[in-house]
């Protein structure tokens, strides 16, 4: 893997790599994406091989502007234009009916397609220099925590990827909100920084209930976003007692809590997380990666407040806490 800086020359070079069917990991405001020319079947196939992702899981196609929507989607509802106008570039993916000519490899054979315009200067410059749609899932191995800096991409994918553009740490840190606009009511498939409340407010209509485990949304598989160390979610009031009870039976722990350090036990490593959902979301994956290298027996995470603005964080924590190997879980 070659590391590129985010200079104009490097971005033009990266666009040429994409044009030639190569894979380029690049920063977005949410997480790093693993990009390939969305119109090149062979290039798209390489994404699945690099990630170890099942071929029927659809990819998001990244565009440089909403004006390109019609190349990729058909029967575009007014709601899509309204949201694109208000929230793009930004951390929102719209699921629309796919246009004729869109490759099956991109949509996992479905009649719909996920599209978004990322809010990151490097991603936008790459898309403009390339001049087309870039299919890009998060640049991690299937089922693992998404990368939020170039070093994470290297650690995840190594030489399975040709190039990574280093654009620093991602501002949002959690994957985009996914909104399905194909049903009678718009429906959030994956919560993110663009909240359901904001979407309902802009659209002036209620949203449908959150999707259950839609089998084709890999982010909706129960144990997606999991670190290797088993993770337990603990109610805020019980975090100290829970930490003590693991330590008493000799099990080492890492704790992610919004409190200041409450245990100085040698088998307890404590990380104080931000009490603000935006800052927490931005740091979460980097912290999970870090604690995963410590070799602790458990990661204990204090449940954040049960408030709407924490929904995306709750969602990712719940998936990280799911036990691997039960039905419906990513392999
Ligand atoms: O923030 C993001 O969305 C990042 C950055 C790189 O843009 N991308 C990302 O991609 O998270 P990925 O592939 O890791 O997750 C995209 C999710 C998957 O769960 C996929 O199944 C779902 O979007 N998806 C894509 N197309 C879909 C479709 N047509 N219908 C339903 N779900 C779809
Ligand atoms: Mg992903």
CSV table of C-alpha atoms and ligand atoms in Angstrom, one decimal:
chain,number,residue,atom,x,y,z
A,1,UNK,CA,0.0,0.0,0.0
A,2,UNK,CA,1.3,3.4,-0.9
A,3,UNK,CA,0.5,6.4,1.3
A,4,UNK,CA,-0.5,9.5,-0.5
A,5,UNK,CA,-0.7,13.0,1.0
A,6,UNK,CA,-3.7,15.2,0.2
A,7,UNK,CA,-1.9,17.5,-2.2
A,8,UNK,CA,-3.5,18.3,-5.5
A,9,UNK,CA,-0.9,16.2,-7.4
A,10,UNK,CA,-1.5,13.2,-5.1
A,11,UNK,CA,-5.3,13.5,-5.5
A,12,UNK,CA,-4.9,13.7,-9.3
A,13,UNK,CA,-2.7,10.6,-9.2
A,14,UNK,CA,-5.2,8.8,-7.0
A,15,UNK,CA,-8.0,9.7,-9.5
A,16,UNK,CA,-5.9,8.1,-12.3
A,17,UNK,CA,-5.5,5.0,-10.2
A,18,UNK,CA,-9.2,4.7,-9.8
A,19,UNK,CA,-9.6,5.3,-13.6
A,20,UNK,CA,-7.3,2.4,-14.3
A,21,UNK,CA,-9.3,0.1,-12.1
A,22,UNK,CA,-7.3,0.4,-8.9
A,23,UNK,CA,-8.4,0.6,-5.3
A,24,UNK,CA,-7.8,3.9,-3.4
A,25,UNK,CA,-8.8,4.3,0.3
A,26,UNK,CA,-9.7,7.9,1.0
A,27,UNK,CA,-11.0,10.1,3.9
A,28,UNK,CA,-14.6,11.2,4.2
A,29,UNK,CA,-16.1,13.2,7.0
A,30,UNK,CA,-17.5,9.9,8.5
A,31,UNK,CA,-14.9,7.1,8.1
A,32,UNK,CA,-12.3,6.2,5.5
A,33,UNK,CA,-13.8,4.6,2.3
A,34,UNK,CA,-12.2,1.9,0.1
A,35,UNK,CA,-12.9,3.3,-3.3
A,36,UNK,CA,-13.1,2.0,-6.8
A,37,UNK,CA,-14.7,3.1,-10.1
A,38,UNK,CA,-18.4,2.3,-9.7
A,39,UNK,CA,-18.7,1.7,-13.4
A,40,UNK,CA,-15.9,-0.9,-13.6
A,41,UNK,CA,-17.1,-4.3,-12.6
A,42,UNK,CA,-13.6,-5.8,-12.1
A,43,UNK,CA,-12.6,-2.9,-9.9
A,44,UNK,CA,-15.7,-3.2,-7.8
A,45,UNK,CA,-15.1,-7.0,-7.4
A,46,UNK,CA,-11.6,-6.2,-6.0
A,47,UNK,CA,-13.3,-4.2,-3.1
A,48,UNK,CA,-15.2,-7.3,-2.0
A,49,UNK,CA,-12.0,-9.4,-2.2
A,50,UNK,CA,-10.0,-6.8,-0.2
A,51,UNK,CA,-12.6,-6.6,2.5
A,52,UNK,CA,-13.6,-10.2,2.6
A,53,UNK,CA,-17.2,-9.0,2.2
A,54,UNK,CA,-20.0,-11.2,0.8
A,55,UNK,CA,-20.7,-10.3,-2.9
A,56,UNK,CA,-24.4,-9.6,-2.3
A,57,UNK,CA,-23.8,-6.7,0.1
A,58,UNK,CA,-24.4,-3.5,-1.7
A,59,UNK,CA,-22.0,-0.6,-1.8
A,60,UNK,CA,-22.6,3.2,-1.5
A,61,UNK,CA,-21.7,5.2,-4.6
A,62,UNK,CA,-20.1,8.5,-3.7
A,63,UNK,CA,-20.8,11.5,-6.0
A,64,UNK,CA,-19.2,15.0,-6.2
A,65,UNK,CA,-22.6,16.7,-6.4
A,66,UNK,CA,-26.4,16.0,-6.3
A,67,UNK,CA,-26.5,17.0,-10.0
A,68,UNK,CA,-25.1,13.5,-10.8
A,69,UNK,CA,-28.0,11.7,-9.1
A,70,UNK,CA,-29.9,11.0,-12.3
A,71,UNK,CA,-26.9,9.0,-13.7
A,72,UNK,CA,-27.3,6.5,-10.9
A,73,UNK,CA,-31.0,6.6,-9.8
A,74,UNK,CA,-34.4,6.7,-11.5
A,75,UNK,CA,-37.8,7.9,-10.3
A,76,UNK,CA,-36.1,10.2,-7.8
A,77,UNK,CA,-38.7,11.4,-5.3
A,78,UNK,CA,-38.9,15.1,-4.4
A,79,UNK,CA,-37.8,14.2,-0.9
A,80,UNK,CA,-34.4,13.2,-2.3
A,81,UNK,CA,-33.9,16.5,-3.9
A,82,UNK,CA,-35.0,18.4,-0.8
A,83,UNK,CA,-32.6,16.4,1.4
A,84,UNK,CA,-29.7,16.7,-1.1
A,85,UNK,CA,-30.2,20.4,-1.3
A,86,UNK,CA,-30.2,20.8,2.5
A,87,UNK,CA,-27.8,18.1,3.7
A,88,UNK,CA,-25.3,17.3,0.9
A,89,UNK,CA,-22.4,17.4,1.1
A,90,UNK,CA,-22.9,15.6,4.4
A,91,UNK,CA,-23.2,12.3,6.3
A,92,UNK,CA,-26.4,11.1,4.7
A,93,UNK,CA,-26.8,8.2,2.3
A,94,UNK,CA,-30.0,8.0,0.3
A,95,UNK,CA,-31.4,4.7,-0.9
A,96,UNK,CA,-33.1,5.2,-4.3
A,97,UNK,CA,-34.2,3.1,-7.2
A,98,UNK,CA,-31.2,2.3,-9.3
A,99,UNK,CA,-30.9,3.7,-12.9
A,100,UNK,CA,-30.5,1.4,-15.9
A,101,UNK,CA,-26.9,0.4,-16.5
A,102,UNK,CA,-25.8,0.5,-12.8
A,103,UNK,CA,-23.8,-2.7,-12.2
A,104,UNK,CA,-25.2,-5.6,-10.2
A,105,UNK,CA,-21.8,-5.8,-8.4
A,106,UNK,CA,-22.4,-2.4,-6.9
A,107,UNK,CA,-26.0,-2.9,-5.7
A,108,UNK,CA,-25.6,-6.6,-4.7
A,109,UNK,CA,-28.3,-7.3,-7.4
A,110,UNK,CA,-30.9,-5.2,-5.7
A,111,UNK,CA,-33.1,-2.7,-7.6
A,112,UNK,CA,-32.0,0.1,-5.3
A,113,UNK,CA,-28.7,2.0,-4.8
A,114,UNK,CA,-27.1,3.9,-2.0
A,115,UNK,CA,-25.8,7.4,-2.9
A,116,UNK,CA,-24.1,10.1,-1.0
A,117,UNK,CA,-22.0,13.3,-1.5
A,118,UNK,CA,-19.3,13.3,1.2
A,119,UNK,CA,-18.4,16.4,3.1
A,120,UNK,CA,-14.7,16.2,3.0
A,121,UNK,CA,-12.4,18.3,0.8
A,122,UNK,CA,-10.2,15.4,-0.2
A,123,UNK,CA,-13.1,13.1,-1.1
A,124,UNK,CA,-14.7,15.9,-3.1
A,125,UNK,CA,-11.5,16.7,-4.9
A,126,UNK,CA,-10.9,13.0,-5.7
A,127,UNK,CA,-14.5,12.7,-7.0
A,128,UNK,CA,-14.1,15.8,-9.2
A,129,UNK,CA,-10.7,14.8,-10.5
A,130,UNK,CA,-12.1,11.3,-11.3
A,131,UNK,CA,-15.3,12.6,-12.9
A,132,UNK,CA,-17.6,9.7,-12.0
A,133,UNK,CA,-19.1,7.7,-9.1
A,134,UNK,CA,-16.8,6.0,-6.7
A,135,UNK,CA,-18.2,2.9,-4.9
A,136,UNK,CA,-16.8,2.8,-1.4
A,137,UNK,CA,-17.6,0.8,1.7
A,138,UNK,CA,-15.8,1.6,4.9
A,139,UNK,CA,-12.1,0.6,4.4
A,140,UNK,CA,-12.0,-2.2,7.0
A,141,UNK,CA,-12.2,-6.0,6.8
A,142,UNK,CA,-15.8,-7.3,6.9
A,143,UNK,CA,-17.3,-7.2,10.4
A,144,UNK,CA,-14.6,-5.0,11.9
A,145,UNK,CA,-14.5,-1.5,13.3
A,146,UNK,CA,-14.4,1.2,10.5
A,147,UNK,CA,-11.2,3.2,10.1
A,148,UNK,CA,-11.1,6.9,11.1
A,149,UNK,CA,-7.5,7.6,10.1
A,150,UNK,CA,-5.0,6.4,7.4
A,151,UNK,CA,-3.1,4.3,9.9
A,152,UNK,CA,-6.3,2.3,10.7
A,153,UNK,CA,-6.7,1.5,7.0
A,154,UNK,CA,-3.1,0.3,6.8
A,155,UNK,CA,-3.7,-1.9,9.8
A,156,UNK,CA,-6.9,-3.3,8.3
A,157,UNK,CA,-6.1,-3.9,4.7
A,158,UNK,CA,-2.3,-3.6,4.1
A,159,UNK,CA,-1.3,-4.5,0.6
A,160,UNK,CA,-4.8,-5.5,-0.4
A,161,UNK,CA,-5.2,-1.8,-1.3
A,162,UNK,CA,-3.1,0.1,-3.8
A,163,UNK,CA,-3.2,3.5,-2.3
A,164,UNK,CA,-4.5,5.4,0.7
A,165,UNK,CA,-4.8,9.1,0.8
A,166,UNK,CA,-4.0,10.5,4.2
A,167,UNK,CA,-6.5,13.2,5.1
A,168,UNK,CA,-6.1,13.1,8.9
A,169,UNK,CA,-8.8,12.0,11.4
A,170,UNK,CA,-12.4,11.9,10.3
A,171,UNK,CA,-14.6,14.6,11.9
A,172,UNK,CA,-17.8,12.6,12.4
A,173,UNK,CA,-16.2,9.2,13.1
A,174,UNK,CA,-19.3,7.1,12.6
A,175,UNK,CA,-20.7,6.0,9.3
A,176,UNK,CA,-23.4,8.0,7.5
A,177,UNK,CA,-27.1,7.9,8.3
A,178,UNK,CA,-28.8,5.7,5.7
A,179,UNK,CA,-32.3,6.7,4.7
A,180,UNK,CA,-34.5,4.5,2.5
A,181,UNK,CA,-36.8,6.6,0.3
A,182,UNK,CA,-38.5,3.7,-1.5
A,183,UNK,CA,-41.3,2.8,1.0
A,184,UNK,CA,-44.5,4.7,1.8
A,185,UNK,CA,-42.6,6.6,4.5
A,186,UNK,CA,-38.9,7.4,4.5
A,187,UNK,CA,-37.1,5.0,6.9
A,188,UNK,CA,-33.7,5.2,8.6
A,189,UNK,CA,-31.8,1.9,8.0
A,190,UNK,CA,-28.7,3.0,9.9
A,191,UNK,CA,-28.6,6.0,12.4
A,192,UNK,CA,-25.8,8.5,12.0
A,193,UNK,CA,-24.9,12.1,12.5
A,194,UNK,CA,-27.9,13.3,10.6
A,195,UNK,CA,-30.6,12.5,13.1
A,196,UNK,CA,-34.1,11.1,12.4
A,197,UNK,CA,-35.6,14.3,14.0
A,198,UNK,CA,-33.7,16.5,11.6
A,199,UNK,CA,-34.8,14.4,8.6
A,200,UNK,CA,-38.5,14.4,9.7
A,201,UNK,CA,-38.3,18.2,10.3
A,202,UNK,CA,-36.8,18.9,6.8
A,203,UNK,CA,-39.3,16.6,5.1
A,204,UNK,CA,-42.2,17.7,7.1
A,205,UNK,CA,-43.5,14.2,7.6
A,206,UNK,CA,-42.9,11.4,10.1
A,207,UNK,CA,-40.4,8.7,9.3
A,208,UNK,CA,-41.2,5.0,9.2
A,209,UNK,CA,-40.0,2.9,12.1
A,210,UNK,CA,-36.4,1.9,12.1
A,211,UNK,CA,-35.6,-1.2,10.0
A,212,UNK,CA,-35.0,-4.5,11.8
A,213,UNK,CA,-32.1,-6.7,10.7
A,214,UNK,CA,-32.4,-6.1,7.0
A,215,UNK,CA,-30.3,-8.9,5.7
A,216,UNK,CA,-28.7,-6.9,2.9
A,217,UNK,CA,-27.5,-4.0,5.0
A,218,UNK,CA,-24.2,-5.4,6.4
A,219,UNK,CA,-24.2,-2.6,9.0
A,220,UNK,CA,-27.4,-4.1,10.3
A,221,UNK,CA,-25.9,-7.5,11.0
A,222,UNK,CA,-25.7,-7.9,14.8
A,223,UNK,CA,-22.0,-8.1,15.4
A,224,UNK,CA,-20.8,-5.6,12.8
A,225,UNK,CA,-18.3,-3.0,14.2
A,226,UNK,CA,-16.9,-5.5,16.7
A,227,UNK,CA,-13.5,-5.3,18.3
A,228,UNK,CA,-11.8,-8.7,19.0
A,229,UNK,CA,-11.9,-8.2,22.8
A,230,UNK,CA,-15.4,-9.0,24.1
A,231,UNK,CA,-17.3,-5.8,25.0
A,232,UNK,CA,-20.0,-5.4,27.6
A,233,UNK,CA,-22.3,-2.5,27.9
A,234,UNK,CA,-22.9,-1.4,31.5
A,235,UNK,CA,-25.5,1.0,32.8
A,236,UNK,CA,-23.9,4.2,33.9
A,237,UNK,CA,-24.8,3.9,37.6
A,238,UNK,CA,-23.3,0.4,37.7
A,239,UNK,CA,-20.0,0.9,35.9
A,240,UNK,CA,-17.9,1.2,39.1
A,241,UNK,CA,-19.4,-2.0,40.7
A,242,UNK,CA,-19.1,-3.9,37.4
A,243,UNK,CA,-15.4,-2.9,37.1
A,244,UNK,CA,-14.7,-4.1,40.7
A,245,UNK,CA,-16.5,-7.4,40.2
A,246,UNK,CA,-14.3,-8.3,37.2
A,247,UNK,CA,-11.2,-7.2,39.0
A,248,UNK,CA,-12.0,-9.3,42.1
A,249,UNK,CA,-12.1,-12.5,40.0
A,250,UNK,CA,-8.8,-11.6,38.4
A,251,UNK,CA,-10.0,-10.5,35.0
A,252,UNK,CA,-8.2,-7.6,33.3
A,253,UNK,CA,-10.5,-4.9,32.0
A,254,UNK,CA,-10.5,-1.7,29.8
A,255,UNK,CA,-13.2,0.7,30.7
A,256,UNK,CA,-14.7,3.4,28.5
A,257,UNK,CA,-16.6,5.7,30.7
A,258,UNK,CA,-17.7,9.3,30.8
A,259,UNK,CA,-16.5,9.6,34.4
A,260,UNK,CA,-13.0,10.4,35.6
A,261,UNK,CA,-10.9,7.4,36.5
A,262,UNK,CA,-12.4,5.6,39.4
A,263,UNK,CA,-10.1,2.6,39.6
A,264,UNK,CA,-6.3,2.6,39.8
A,265,UNK,CA,-6.1,-1.2,39.9
A,266,UNK,CA,-3.2,-2.5,37.8
A,267,UNK,CA,-5.5,-4.7,35.8
A,268,UNK,CA,-7.8,-1.9,35.0
A,269,UNK,CA,-7.1,0.6,32.2
A,270,UNK,CA,-9.6,3.5,32.2
A,271,UNK,CA,-10.4,5.8,29.3
A,272,UNK,CA,-12.5,8.9,30.0
A,273,UNK,CA,-14.8,9.5,27.0
A,274,UNK,CA,-16.4,12.9,26.1
A,275,UNK,CA,-19.8,13.6,27.5
A,276,UNK,CA,-20.9,15.2,24.2
A,277,UNK,CA,-22.3,12.8,21.5
A,278,UNK,CA,-20.5,14.4,18.6
A,279,UNK,CA,-17.1,14.2,20.3
A,280,UNK,CA,-17.8,10.7,21.6
A,281,UNK,CA,-18.7,9.5,18.1
A,282,UNK,CA,-15.7,11.0,16.6
A,283,UNK,CA,-13.4,9.1,19.0
A,284,UNK,CA,-15.2,5.9,19.5
A,285,UNK,CA,-13.7,3.7,16.8
A,286,UNK,CA,-10.1,4.9,17.5
A,287,UNK,CA,-10.6,4.2,21.2
A,288,UNK,CA,-12.0,0.7,20.5
A,289,UNK,CA,-9.0,-0.1,18.2
A,290,UNK,CA,-6.6,1.2,20.9
A,291,UNK,CA,-8.1,-0.9,23.8
A,292,UNK,CA,-8.3,-3.9,21.5
A,293,UNK,CA,-4.5,-4.0,21.4
A,294,UNK,CA,-4.2,-4.1,25.2
A,295,UNK,CA,-5.1,-7.7,25.5
A,296,UNK,CA,-7.6,-7.2,28.3
A,297,UNK,CA,-10.1,-9.9,29.0
A,298,UNK,CA,-13.1,-7.5,28.7
A,299,UNK,CA,-13.9,-4.0,27.5
A,300,UNK,CA,-16.6,-2.4,29.7
A,301,UNK,CA,-18.4,0.5,28.2
A,302,UNK,CA,-20.6,2.8,30.2
A,303,UNK,CA,-24.0,3.2,28.4
A,304,UNK,CA,-24.3,6.8,27.2
A,305,UNK,CA,-27.6,8.7,28.0
A,306,UNK,CA,-30.8,7.3,26.5
A,307,UNK,CA,-31.3,10.5,24.4
A,308,UNK,CA,-32.0,10.9,20.6
A,309,UNK,CA,-28.7,12.6,19.9
A,310,UNK,CA,-26.9,9.5,21.2
A,311,UNK,CA,-28.7,7.1,18.9
A,312,UNK,CA,-25.9,6.5,16.4
A,313,UNK,CA,-23.4,5.9,19.3
A,314,UNK,CA,-25.9,3.5,21.0
A,315,UNK,CA,-26.4,1.6,17.7
A,316,UNK,CA,-22.6,1.0,17.2
A,317,UNK,CA,-22.0,0.1,20.8
A,318,UNK,CA,-24.8,-2.4,20.8
A,319,UNK,CA,-23.4,-4.1,17.7
A,320,UNK,CA,-19.9,-4.1,19.2
A,321,UNK,CA,-21.3,-5.8,22.3
A,322,UNK,CA,-23.1,-8.5,20.4
A,323,UNK,CA,-21.7,-12.0,20.9
A,324,UNK,CA,-20.2,-13.4,17.8
A,325,UNK,CA,-21.4,-16.7,16.5
A,326,UNK,CA,-25.1,-16.4,17.1
A,327,UNK,CA,-27.7,-16.4,14.3
A,328,UNK,CA,-27.6,-13.5,11.9
A,329,UNK,CA,-24.1,-12.4,12.7
A,330,UNK,CA,-21.4,-11.3,10.3
A,331,UNK,CA,-18.7,-13.9,9.8
B,1,LIG,O1,-20.2,6.9,6.0
B,1,LIG,C1,-20.4,6.0,5.2
B,1,LIG,O2,-21.5,5.6,4.8
B,1,LIG,C2,-19.1,5.2,4.8
B,1,LIG,C3,-18.2,6.2,4.0
B,1,LIG,C4,-17.0,5.5,3.4
B,1,LIG,O3,-19.0,6.8,3.0
B,1,LIG,N1,-19.4,4.1,4.0
B,1,LIG,C5,-19.9,3.0,4.6
B,1,LIG,O4,-20.1,2.0,3.7
B,1,LIG,O5,-20.2,2.9,5.7
B,1,LIG,P1,-20.4,0.4,4.1
B,1,LIG,O6,-20.4,-0.4,2.8
B,1,LIG,O7,-19.4,0.0,5.1
B,1,LIG,O8,-21.8,0.6,4.7
B,1,LIG,C6,-22.8,0.9,3.8
B,1,LIG,C7,-24.1,0.3,4.2
B,1,LIG,C8,-24.0,-1.2,4.1
B,1,LIG,O9,-24.6,-1.6,5.4
B,1,LIG,C9,-24.8,-1.5,2.9
B,1,LIG,O10,-25.5,-2.8,3.1
B,1,LIG,C10,-25.8,-0.4,2.9
B,1,LIG,O11,-25.1,0.7,3.2
B,1,LIG,N2,-26.4,-0.2,1.6
B,1,LIG,C11,-25.8,0.2,0.5
B,1,LIG,N3,-26.6,0.1,-0.6
B,1,LIG,C12,-27.8,-0.2,-0.1
B,1,LIG,C13,-29.1,-0.5,-0.7
B,1,LIG,N4,-29.3,-0.3,-2.0
B,1,LIG,N5,-30.1,-0.8,0.1
B,1,LIG,C14,-29.9,-1.0,1.4
B,1,LIG,N6,-28.7,-0.8,2.0
B,1,LIG,C15,-27.7,-0.4,1.3
B,2,LIG,MG1,-18.7,-0.8,6.8
